[in-house]
Coordinates of C-alpha atoms and ligand atoms in Angstrom, one line a residue:
A350 CA 16.9 21.0 -7.6
R351 CA 13.9 19.8 -9.5
T352 CA 13.4 21.8 -12.6
Q353 CA 10.2 23.8 -12.6
D354 CA 8.5 21.4 -14.9
H355 CA 4.8 21.3 -13.8
V356 CA 4.1 18.1 -15.7
R357 CA 6.8 16.1 -14.0
T358 CA 5.5 13.8 -11.3
A359 CA 6.6 13.5 -7.7
F360 CA 6.1 9.7 -7.1
H361 CA 5.5 8.0 -10.5
F362 CA 8.3 6.2 -12.2
Q363 CA 10.0 8.1 -15.0
P364 CA 13.6 8.3 -16.2
A365 CA 15.3 11.6 -15.6
K366 CA 14.6 12.6 -19.2
N367 CA 13.8 11.2 -22.7
W368 CA 11.1 8.9 -23.9
Q369 CA 9.9 5.8 -22.1
N370 CA 7.1 3.3 -23.0
D371 CA 6.4 -0.3 -22.0
P372 CA 7.5 -1.6 -18.6
N373 CA 9.9 -4.6 -19.3
G374 CA 11.1 -7.5 -17.1
P375 CA 9.8 -6.3 -13.7
V376 CA 11.3 -8.6 -11.1
Y377 CA 12.1 -9.0 -7.4
Y378 CA 15.6 -10.4 -7.2
N379 CA 18.2 -10.6 -4.4
G380 CA 16.2 -8.3 -2.1
M381 CA 15.7 -5.6 -4.7
Y382 CA 13.0 -4.6 -7.2
H383 CA 14.1 -4.1 -10.8
L384 CA 12.2 -2.3 -13.4
F385 CA 13.4 -2.2 -17.0
Y386 CA 11.6 -0.1 -19.6
Q387 CA 11.5 0.7 -23.3
Y388 CA 13.8 3.7 -23.5
N389 CA 15.0 6.1 -26.1
P390 CA 18.3 7.4 -24.7
H391 CA 18.5 10.1 -27.4
G392 CA 15.3 12.1 -27.1
A393 CA 11.7 12.6 -26.0
L394 CA 10.0 10.8 -28.9
W395 CA 9.6 7.1 -29.7
D396 CA 12.2 5.9 -32.1
V397 CA 11.9 2.2 -32.6
G398 CA 15.4 2.0 -34.2
N399 CA 16.9 3.4 -31.0
L400 CA 15.0 1.4 -28.4
S401 CA 17.1 0.3 -25.4
W402 CA 16.1 -1.2 -22.1
G403 CA 16.5 1.4 -19.4
H404 CA 17.0 0.0 -15.9
S405 CA 16.4 1.1 -12.3
V406 CA 16.4 -0.6 -8.9
S407 CA 14.5 0.0 -5.8
G408 CA 14.2 -1.3 -2.2
D409 CA 10.5 -0.3 -1.8
L410 CA 8.9 0.2 -5.3
V411 CA 8.7 3.9 -4.5
N412 CA 12.2 5.3 -4.6
W413 CA 14.4 4.3 -7.6
A414 CA 18.0 4.6 -8.5
A415 CA 18.8 4.8 -12.2
L416 CA 21.4 2.3 -13.6
G417 CA 22.9 2.2 -17.1
N418 CA 20.9 0.7 -19.9
A419 CA 20.6 -3.1 -19.6
L420 CA 20.2 -3.7 -23.4
D421 CA 21.2 -1.5 -26.4
P422 CA 20.5 -2.2 -30.0
T423 CA 24.1 -3.2 -30.8
A424 CA 23.9 -6.8 -32.2
P425 CA 22.7 -8.2 -35.5
F426 CA 19.7 -9.7 -33.7
D427 CA 18.6 -6.4 -32.2
A428 CA 20.3 -3.7 -34.4
N429 CA 17.0 -2.1 -35.1
G430 CA 15.7 -2.0 -31.6
C431 CA 15.5 -3.9 -28.3
A432 CA 11.7 -4.2 -28.0
S433 CA 9.7 -5.5 -25.0
G434 CA 10.2 -8.7 -23.0
S435 CA 10.4 -10.2 -19.6
V436 CA 12.7 -11.6 -16.9
T437 CA 12.5 -15.2 -15.6
I438 CA 14.4 -16.4 -12.5
L439 CA 15.9 -19.8 -13.5
P440 CA 16.2 -22.7 -11.0
D441 CA 19.8 -21.9 -10.2
G442 CA 18.7 -18.4 -9.3
T443 CA 20.1 -16.7 -12.4
P444 CA 17.8 -14.1 -13.9
G445 CA 17.3 -14.4 -17.7
I446 CA 15.9 -11.8 -20.0
L447 CA 13.8 -12.9 -23.0
Y448 CA 13.2 -10.0 -25.3
S449 CA 12.2 -9.2 -28.9
G450 CA 14.9 -7.8 -31.1
I451 CA 14.4 -6.1 -34.5
D452 CA 17.3 -7.6 -36.4
T453 CA 19.4 -6.1 -39.3
D454 CA 16.7 -7.3 -41.8
R455 CA 14.0 -5.7 -39.6
R456 CA 12.6 -9.1 -38.7
Q457 CA 11.2 -9.5 -35.1
V458 CA 13.1 -12.3 -33.4
Q459 CA 13.4 -13.5 -29.8
N460 CA 16.7 -13.2 -27.9
I461 CA 18.1 -14.1 -24.5
A462 CA 20.4 -12.2 -22.2
F463 CA 22.0 -13.0 -18.8
P464 CA 23.8 -10.9 -16.2
K465 CA 27.5 -10.3 -17.2
N466 CA 28.3 -10.7 -13.5
P467 CA 25.7 -12.8 -11.6
R468 CA 27.3 -11.7 -8.3
D469 CA 26.5 -8.0 -9.0
P470 CA 23.5 -7.4 -6.7
L471 CA 22.3 -4.6 -9.0
L472 CA 22.5 -6.7 -12.3
R473 CA 24.0 -3.6 -13.9
E474 CA 25.4 -5.3 -17.0
W475 CA 23.9 -7.9 -19.3
A476 CA 25.5 -10.2 -21.9
K477 CA 23.7 -11.1 -25.1
P478 CA 25.1 -14.6 -26.3
A479 CA 26.1 -14.7 -30.0
Y480 CA 23.9 -17.7 -30.5
N481 CA 20.9 -15.4 -30.4
P482 CA 18.2 -15.4 -31.7
V483 CA 16.9 -18.3 -29.6
V484 CA 13.6 -18.1 -31.5
P485 CA 13.9 -16.9 -35.1
L486 CA 10.9 -15.6 -37.1
P487 CA 8.7 -18.5 -38.0
A488 CA 7.8 -18.9 -41.7
D489 CA 4.1 -18.4 -41.2
V490 CA 4.5 -15.2 -39.1
S491 CA 4.9 -11.8 -40.5
A492 CA 8.2 -10.0 -39.8
N493 CA 6.5 -7.1 -38.0
D494 CA 4.2 -9.2 -35.8
F495 CA 6.2 -11.5 -33.5
R496 CA 7.1 -10.0 -30.1
D497 CA 6.8 -9.5 -26.4
P498 CA 7.7 -12.8 -24.8
T499 CA 6.2 -13.2 -21.3
T500 CA 8.0 -14.3 -18.1
A501 CA 8.4 -18.1 -18.6
W502 CA 6.7 -20.6 -16.3
L503 CA 7.2 -24.3 -15.5
G504 CA 4.6 -26.9 -16.3
R505 CA 4.1 -29.9 -14.1
D506 CA 6.2 -31.8 -16.6
G507 CA 9.2 -29.6 -15.6
L508 CA 9.4 -27.9 -19.0
W509 CA 9.5 -24.1 -19.5
R510 CA 6.9 -22.2 -21.4
F511 CA 6.6 -18.6 -22.5
A512 CA 3.7 -16.9 -24.4
I513 CA 4.3 -14.4 -27.2
S514 CA 2.2 -12.2 -29.5
A515 CA 2.0 -13.1 -33.2
V516 CA 0.0 -12.9 -36.4
A517 CA 0.3 -16.4 -37.8
D518 CA -1.4 -17.0 -41.1
G519 CA -3.5 -13.8 -40.7
V520 CA -4.8 -14.8 -37.3
G521 CA -4.0 -12.7 -34.2
A522 CA -2.8 -15.2 -31.7
T523 CA -0.9 -15.7 -28.5
L524 CA 1.6 -18.5 -29.2
V525 CA 3.3 -20.8 -26.7
Y526 CA 6.9 -22.0 -26.9
R527 CA 8.3 -24.8 -24.7
S528 CA 11.9 -25.7 -23.6
A529 CA 13.7 -28.1 -21.3
D530 CA 16.8 -25.9 -20.9
F531 CA 15.5 -22.3 -21.5
L532 CA 17.7 -22.1 -24.5
R533 CA 16.2 -24.3 -27.2
W534 CA 12.5 -23.6 -27.7
E535 CA 9.9 -25.3 -29.8
R536 CA 6.6 -23.8 -30.8
R537 CA 3.4 -25.6 -29.6
A538 CA 1.2 -26.6 -32.5
T539 CA -1.9 -24.8 -31.2
P540 CA -1.9 -21.2 -29.8
L541 CA -2.5 -20.5 -26.1
H542 CA -5.4 -18.4 -27.5
A543 CA -6.4 -17.1 -30.9
S544 CA -8.9 -14.7 -32.1
R545 CA -9.8 -13.3 -35.6
D546 CA -10.8 -10.2 -33.7
A547 CA -7.3 -9.0 -33.1
V548 CA -4.7 -8.3 -35.8
M549 CA -2.0 -8.1 -33.1
A550 CA -2.8 -8.6 -29.4
E551 CA 0.5 -7.2 -28.0
C552 CA 2.3 -7.6 -24.7
P553 CA 0.6 -10.8 -23.5
D554 CA 0.7 -11.7 -19.9
L555 CA -0.4 -15.1 -18.5
F556 CA -0.5 -15.4 -14.7
P557 CA -2.1 -17.5 -11.9
V558 CA -4.5 -16.0 -9.4
A559 CA -5.7 -17.5 -6.1
T560 CA -9.4 -18.3 -5.9
R561 CA -9.7 -18.5 -2.1
G562 CA -12.4 -15.9 -1.4
G563 CA -10.7 -12.9 -3.0
A564 CA -7.4 -13.8 -1.4
E565 CA -5.1 -10.8 -1.9
E566 CA -2.0 -13.0 -2.0
G567 CA -0.1 -13.3 -5.3
L568 CA 1.2 -16.6 -6.8
D569 CA 4.5 -17.5 -8.4
T570 CA 4.1 -17.5 -12.2
S571 CA 4.4 -21.3 -12.3
A572 CA 1.7 -22.0 -9.7
S573 CA -1.1 -24.4 -10.8
G574 CA -3.6 -26.8 -9.4
K575 CA -6.4 -26.5 -6.8
G576 CA -7.4 -23.0 -5.9
V577 CA -5.6 -21.5 -8.9
R578 CA -7.2 -19.9 -11.9
H579 CA -5.4 -18.0 -14.7
V580 CA -5.6 -14.6 -16.3
L581 CA -4.6 -13.8 -19.9
K582 CA -4.1 -10.2 -20.6
V583 CA -3.3 -8.5 -24.0
S584 CA -2.8 -5.0 -25.3
M585 CA -4.7 -3.9 -28.4
P586 CA -2.7 -1.4 -30.4
D587 CA -5.6 0.1 -32.3
T588 CA -7.5 1.2 -29.2
L589 CA -4.4 1.5 -26.9
E590 CA -6.3 -0.5 -24.3
D591 CA -5.4 -3.5 -22.1
Y592 CA -7.9 -6.4 -21.9
Y593 CA -8.0 -9.5 -19.7
A594 CA -10.0 -12.6 -19.2
V595 CA -10.2 -15.0 -16.2
G596 CA -10.1 -18.6 -17.3
T597 CA -8.5 -22.0 -17.3
Y598 CA -5.0 -22.8 -18.4
D599 CA -4.3 -26.4 -19.4
D600 CA -0.6 -27.1 -19.0
G601 CA -0.9 -30.3 -21.0
A602 CA -2.2 -28.7 -24.2
D603 CA -0.9 -25.2 -23.3
T604 CA -4.2 -23.7 -24.0
F605 CA -6.2 -20.9 -22.2
T606 CA -10.0 -21.0 -22.2
P607 CA -11.7 -17.8 -21.0
D608 CA -14.7 -18.2 -18.7
E609 CA -16.6 -15.7 -20.7
D610 CA -17.0 -16.0 -24.5
G611 CA -16.1 -13.4 -27.0
D612 CA -13.1 -11.9 -28.6
Y613 CA -10.4 -9.8 -26.9
R614 CA -12.3 -6.5 -27.1
S615 CA -15.3 -8.0 -25.3
W616 CA -13.0 -8.9 -22.4
R617 CA -12.6 -6.8 -19.3
R618 CA -10.3 -3.8 -19.1
I619 CA -7.3 -3.5 -16.8
D620 CA -8.0 0.2 -16.6
R621 CA -10.9 2.3 -18.1
G622 CA -8.5 5.2 -18.7
H623 CA -5.2 5.9 -20.3
L624 CA -2.9 2.9 -19.6
Y625 CA -1.2 0.4 -21.9
A626 CA 1.3 -2.4 -22.2
S627 CA 0.8 -3.5 -18.6
K628 CA 2.9 -6.3 -17.2
T629 CA 2.8 -8.1 -13.9
F630 CA 5.4 -9.8 -11.8
F631 CA 5.4 -12.0 -8.7
D632 CA 6.8 -10.1 -5.7
A633 CA 8.2 -13.0 -3.5
R634 CA 9.0 -10.5 -0.7
R635 CA 5.4 -9.7 0.0
S636 CA 3.7 -12.7 -1.8
R637 CA 1.8 -10.4 -4.1
R638 CA 1.3 -9.9 -7.8
V639 CA 2.2 -6.4 -8.9
L640 CA 1.2 -4.6 -12.1
W641 CA 3.2 -1.9 -14.0
A642 CA 1.8 -0.1 -17.1
W643 CA 2.9 2.6 -19.5
V644 CA 0.9 5.9 -19.3
N645 CA 1.7 8.0 -22.3
E646 CA 1.3 11.7 -22.9
S647 CA -1.9 13.4 -24.2
D648 CA -0.2 16.7 -25.0
S649 CA 1.7 17.5 -28.2
E650 CA 5.0 16.1 -29.3
A651 CA 6.2 19.7 -29.4
D652 CA 5.4 20.0 -25.7
D653 CA 7.2 16.7 -24.9
V654 CA 10.3 17.7 -26.8
A655 CA 10.3 21.1 -25.1
R656 CA 10.1 19.4 -21.7
G657 CA 12.7 16.8 -22.8
W658 CA 10.7 13.7 -21.6
S659 CA 7.6 11.7 -22.4
G660 CA 5.8 8.8 -20.7
L661 CA 5.1 7.6 -17.2
Q662 CA 4.7 4.3 -15.5
S663 CA 1.5 3.9 -13.5
F664 CA 2.0 3.6 -9.8
P665 CA 2.7 -0.1 -8.9
R666 CA -0.6 -1.9 -8.1
A667 CA -1.1 -5.1 -6.2
L668 CA -3.8 -7.2 -8.0
W669 CA -5.8 -10.3 -7.1
L670 CA -9.1 -12.1 -8.1
D671 CA -12.2 -10.7 -6.4
G672 CA -14.4 -12.8 -4.2
G673 CA -16.8 -13.6 -7.0
G674 CA -14.0 -15.0 -9.0
K675 CA -14.9 -13.0 -12.1
Q676 CA -12.8 -9.9 -12.1
L677 CA -9.5 -8.5 -10.9
V678 CA -9.2 -6.0 -8.1
Q679 CA -6.2 -3.5 -8.1
W680 CA -4.9 -1.3 -5.4
P681 CA -1.8 0.9 -5.0
V682 CA 1.0 -1.0 -3.2
E683 CA 1.0 -0.2 0.5
E684 CA 4.5 1.3 0.3
I685 CA 2.9 4.5 -1.0
E686 CA 2.0 5.2 2.6
T687 CA 5.6 5.8 3.4
L688 CA 5.2 9.1 1.4
R689 CA 2.3 10.3 3.5
T690 CA 3.2 13.6 5.3
R691 CA 0.4 16.1 6.2
R692 CA -3.1 14.9 6.6
A693 CA -6.1 17.1 5.8
P694 CA -8.4 17.9 8.7
P695 CA -11.2 15.3 8.9
L696 CA -14.4 15.9 6.9
E697 CA -16.1 12.8 8.1
G698 CA -19.8 13.2 8.4
A699 CA -19.9 16.3 6.2
E700 CA -23.2 16.6 4.3
L701 CA -23.0 17.6 0.6
E702 CA -26.2 19.4 -0.2
P703 CA -27.9 18.7 -3.5
A704 CA -27.4 20.6 -6.7
G705 CA -24.1 22.3 -6.1
G706 CA -22.7 21.0 -2.8
L707 CA -19.0 21.7 -2.6
R708 CA -16.5 21.4 0.3
E709 CA -12.8 22.1 0.0
V710 CA -10.3 19.7 1.4
T711 CA -7.7 22.0 3.0
G712 CA -4.4 21.8 4.7
I713 CA -2.5 19.8 2.1
R714 CA -0.6 20.4 -1.1
S715 CA -3.2 18.7 -3.3
S716 CA -1.0 18.4 -6.4
Q717 CA 0.6 15.4 -4.9
A718 CA -1.9 13.6 -2.7
D719 CA -3.5 10.3 -1.8
V720 CA -7.3 10.6 -1.2
D721 CA -9.5 7.8 0.2
V722 CA -13.2 8.8 0.4
V723 CA -16.5 7.0 1.0
F724 CA -19.8 8.6 -0.2
E725 CA -23.0 7.5 1.5
I726 CA -26.3 7.9 -0.3
P727 CA -29.5 8.3 1.6
S728 CA -31.8 6.8 -0.9
L729 CA -32.0 5.4 -4.4
G730 CA -35.4 6.9 -5.1
R731 CA -34.3 9.6 -7.4
A732 CA -31.8 7.5 -9.4
E733 CA -32.2 8.3 -13.1
G734 CA -33.5 5.6 -15.4
L735 CA -31.2 4.1 -17.9
D736 CA -31.9 2.1 -21.0
P737 CA -29.8 -1.1 -20.6
S738 CA -28.4 -0.6 -24.1
R739 CA -26.4 2.3 -22.6
L740 CA -24.4 -0.1 -20.4
A741 CA -22.3 -1.0 -23.5
D742 CA -20.6 2.5 -23.7
P743 CA -19.8 4.1 -20.3
D744 CA -17.4 6.5 -22.0
A745 CA -20.2 8.0 -24.1
L746 CA -22.5 8.2 -21.0
C747 CA -19.8 10.1 -19.1
R748 CA -19.3 12.4 -22.0
E749 CA -23.0 13.1 -22.3
K750 CA -23.6 13.4 -18.5
G751 CA -20.5 15.2 -17.3
A752 CA -19.9 16.4 -13.8
S753 CA -21.8 19.7 -14.3
V754 CA -25.0 17.9 -15.6
R755 CA -27.5 17.7 -12.8
G756 CA -28.6 14.2 -11.9
G757 CA -30.7 12.1 -9.6
V758 CA -28.2 10.1 -7.4
G759 CA -25.0 11.8 -8.5
P760 CA -23.0 13.2 -10.0
F761 CA -20.9 13.3 -6.8
G762 CA -17.2 12.8 -6.2
L763 CA -13.9 14.7 -6.3
L764 CA -12.7 17.8 -8.1
V765 CA -8.9 17.4 -8.3
M766 CA -6.1 19.6 -9.7
A767 CA -8.6 22.4 -9.5
S768 CA -7.7 26.1 -9.8
G769 CA -9.1 28.3 -7.0
D770 CA -11.8 29.7 -9.3
L771 CA -12.6 26.2 -10.6
H772 CA -11.8 27.4 -14.1
E773 CA -9.7 24.3 -14.4
H774 CA -10.6 21.1 -12.6
T775 CA -10.7 17.3 -13.2
A776 CA -13.9 15.6 -11.9
V777 CA -13.8 12.0 -10.7
F778 CA -17.4 11.1 -9.9
F779 CA -20.2 8.6 -9.7
R780 CA -23.8 8.4 -10.9
V781 CA -26.3 5.7 -9.9
F782 CA -28.8 4.6 -12.6
R783 CA -32.0 2.6 -12.2
L784 CA -32.3 -0.3 -14.7
L785 CA -35.4 -2.5 -15.0
H786 CA -34.8 -4.6 -11.8
E787 CA -31.5 -3.3 -10.5
Y788 CA -29.1 -0.4 -10.2
A789 CA -25.9 0.4 -12.1
V790 CA -23.1 2.5 -10.6
L791 CA -21.2 4.6 -13.2
M792 CA -17.7 6.0 -12.5
C793 CA -16.4 8.8 -14.7
T794 CA -13.2 10.9 -15.1
D795 CA -14.3 14.1 -16.9
L796 CA -11.4 15.9 -18.4
S797 CA -13.5 18.5 -20.3
R798 CA -12.5 21.2 -17.8
S799 CA -9.1 19.7 -16.8
Y800 CA -7.1 22.2 -18.6
T801 CA -7.8 25.2 -20.7
K802 CA -5.0 24.6 -23.2
A803 CA -6.5 24.0 -26.7
D804 CA -5.6 21.3 -29.2
V805 CA -4.9 18.7 -26.5
Y806 CA -6.6 15.3 -26.4
K807 CA -9.3 15.4 -23.6
P808 CA -11.0 12.1 -23.5
T809 CA -13.7 11.2 -21.0
H810 CA -13.2 7.9 -19.2
G811 CA -16.1 5.9 -17.9
G812 CA -16.7 2.5 -16.4
F813 CA -19.4 0.7 -14.4
I814 CA -18.5 -0.7 -11.0
N815 CA -19.5 -4.2 -10.0
V816 CA -20.8 -3.3 -6.5
D817 CA -24.2 -4.0 -4.8
I818 CA -25.3 -0.4 -4.2
E819 CA -28.6 -1.5 -2.7
K820 CA -26.8 -3.4 0.0
D821 CA -24.0 -0.9 0.6
M822 CA -25.7 2.4 -0.1
S823 CA -22.2 3.8 -0.3
I824 CA -19.4 4.0 -2.8
S825 CA -15.7 4.2 -2.1
L826 CA -13.1 6.1 -4.2
R827 CA -9.3 6.2 -3.8
T828 CA -7.5 8.7 -6.0
L829 CA -3.8 9.3 -6.4
I830 CA -3.0 12.8 -7.6
D831 CA 0.5 13.6 -9.0
H832 CA 0.7 16.8 -11.0
S833 CA -0.1 15.4 -14.5
I834 CA -1.5 12.0 -13.7
V835 CA -4.7 11.1 -11.7
E836 CA -5.3 7.4 -10.9
S837 CA -8.6 6.4 -9.5
F838 CA -9.8 3.2 -7.9
G839 CA -13.6 2.8 -7.6
G840 CA -15.3 0.3 -5.5
G841 CA -12.2 -0.9 -3.6
G842 CA -10.3 -1.3 -6.8
R843 CA -12.9 -3.1 -9.0
T844 CA -12.9 -0.3 -11.5
C845 CA -9.6 1.6 -12.2
M846 CA -9.3 4.8 -14.2
T847 CA -6.0 6.6 -15.1
A848 CA -6.0 10.1 -16.6
R849 CA -3.4 12.5 -17.8
V850 CA -4.0 16.2 -17.1
Y851 CA -2.0 19.4 -18.0
P852 CA -3.6 22.2 -16.0
E853 CA -2.0 25.7 -16.5
H854 CA -3.1 27.3 -13.2
V855 CA -0.2 25.4 -11.6
V856 CA 2.2 27.8 -13.2
T857 CA 1.0 30.7 -11.2
G858 CA -0.8 29.2 -8.2
S859 CA -1.5 26.1 -6.2
S860 CA -4.1 23.4 -6.9
H861 CA -7.2 22.7 -4.8
L862 CA -9.1 19.6 -3.9
Y863 CA -12.9 19.4 -3.3
V864 CA -15.7 17.0 -2.8
F865 CA -18.8 17.9 -4.7
N866 CA -22.4 16.9 -5.3
N867 CA -24.5 17.9 -8.3
G868 CA -27.3 15.3 -7.6
S869 CA -30.8 16.0 -6.5
D870 CA -30.2 14.3 -3.2
A871 CA -27.8 15.2 -0.4
V872 CA -24.8 12.9 -0.1
K873 CA -22.8 12.2 3.0
V874 CA -19.0 11.9 3.2
S875 CA -18.8 9.0 5.6
K876 CA -15.0 8.7 5.3
L877 CA -12.3 11.0 3.9
E878 CA -8.6 10.6 4.4
A879 CA -6.5 13.0 2.3
W880 CA -2.8 13.0 2.6
E881 CA -0.1 15.1 1.1
L882 CA 2.5 12.9 -0.4
A883 CA 6.2 13.7 -0.3
S884 CA 8.2 13.6 -3.5
A885 CA 9.9 10.2 -3.9
S886 CA 13.5 9.9 -5.1
V887 CA 13.0 8.7 -8.7
N888 CA 16.0 8.3 -10.9
V889 CA 17.7 11.4 -9.4
D890 CA 21.3 11.2 -8.1
D891 CA 22.1 12.1 -4.4
D892 CA 22.4 15.9 -4.9
G893 CA 18.9 16.0 -6.3
G894 CA 20.0 16.7 -9.8
L895 CA 18.3 14.6 -12.6
V896 CA 20.7 12.0 -14.0
G897 CA 20.3 11.3 -17.8
Ligands
LIG1323 N1 5.9 -1.4 -27.6 C1 7.1 -2.3 -27.9 C2 6.7 -3.6 -28.5 C3 5.3 -3.7 -28.0 C4 4.8 -2.3 -28.0 C5 8.1 -1.5 -28.7 C6 3.6 -2.0 -27.1 O1 7.5 -4.7 -28.2 O2 4.5 -4.6 -28.7 O3 8.5 -0.3 -28.0 O4 3.5 -0.7 -26.7

């Protein structure tokens, strides 16, 4: 039976126990989805010297069966850790792992691995050829700053490329290597992208997106030509945030040119909350690009050790380029609907009165739920004014104007993982501001009342949503609630916000779900679908025990 661990999730990917971080080598192969991940098989804390690649398979991206580790730090070229990397399907159908090893001299080098038995549909065992590393540490790159090779792609010249994070001669860069046979690689003279802004832009990901009017389809990593743009994404270790830019990839020079100027940190965010080291793959079964990302803990290491595990993966998201061609849109993969059990009685048409409107969403276990709600606003007349300079820091604005601070249009939204007395609750809400000639829609996740436990990191997440509020006069919100993680998708997935919560009321009672309105105008709930989600089978063996 599931241990009474109130932090453990019901439908997010996590190993049965121990530490996990980055998603590695996600791939759809032979009718099954594989997820590898940075794994410490010996405990609940990160220990780079003991990093293995954990490995699970799934038929639906929701239920997962744990397999043995795919890579362990056993060879001279990875003795001090098997760090992050990717999987590429070669023309003959063989999957190849490209990963960073920390070798016996603690240098970061790039290695290759192939399935020991290519006929094993589960790809349980992987062989690491003795000729590794296939890319040793270059002379101008520091030993600690050369890692995270991407899935490789083919240029129109039929040559392979992969991108990799490096600091070369003091410049944070994303380098490109090229090969005819996937074994012998040569570095391109110029980086894919370089910036003095970043000391080390980790976990790069370069992928194509379709430009046809916000087409939701995904493209194979090697796609190029008409109707294709590219996205370069990087992870910045100092702020633990993922950034991306839409731009043009030139497969002649192997360069990426972002549409919008500026250094990495001025790029757009994959998620305005707590999410890092994201990696996408092309899901050929459903022709979609799917994103995984690591969501670490906000509580103390002591708590993690006591629980025996640390780290979640975000729920897999399909992602595509929005109609305007400027930003990505992300949405939970539709397979999540297979977990929907009870549905809350409809609240459509409910009016939330101003200054304290509150309606409970009943009839479901709201600690594992999927909520899809649309708020309709009657008028923008009372929208608070905002100095345009404040657009630069939505987090600060959300901190300053939390869910309990009365507003004009908003705050309105959801209270999730709430105790019956509201002593603990996490607010996910919107506030509409009037600028000089237009309006801005701010989305916040306010954790200040999420849990009463002291000495725990309680950030406030904020982000503006790129929607035309004057045209729509409504704002949509989809929120996945799963015990200690709350993932929100505002504006149809234009602004995403992931939060970790550790409420204590769950020990003695159940959680509650509300819609609320602290604005000066009434707000109407024009749509609300709230489903209880069943627990998925995630890395548990058939008798429901948790396998290590
Ligand atoms: N985590 C891995 C590195 C990567 C970092 C090691 C990002 O390869 O750069 O666990 O979280």
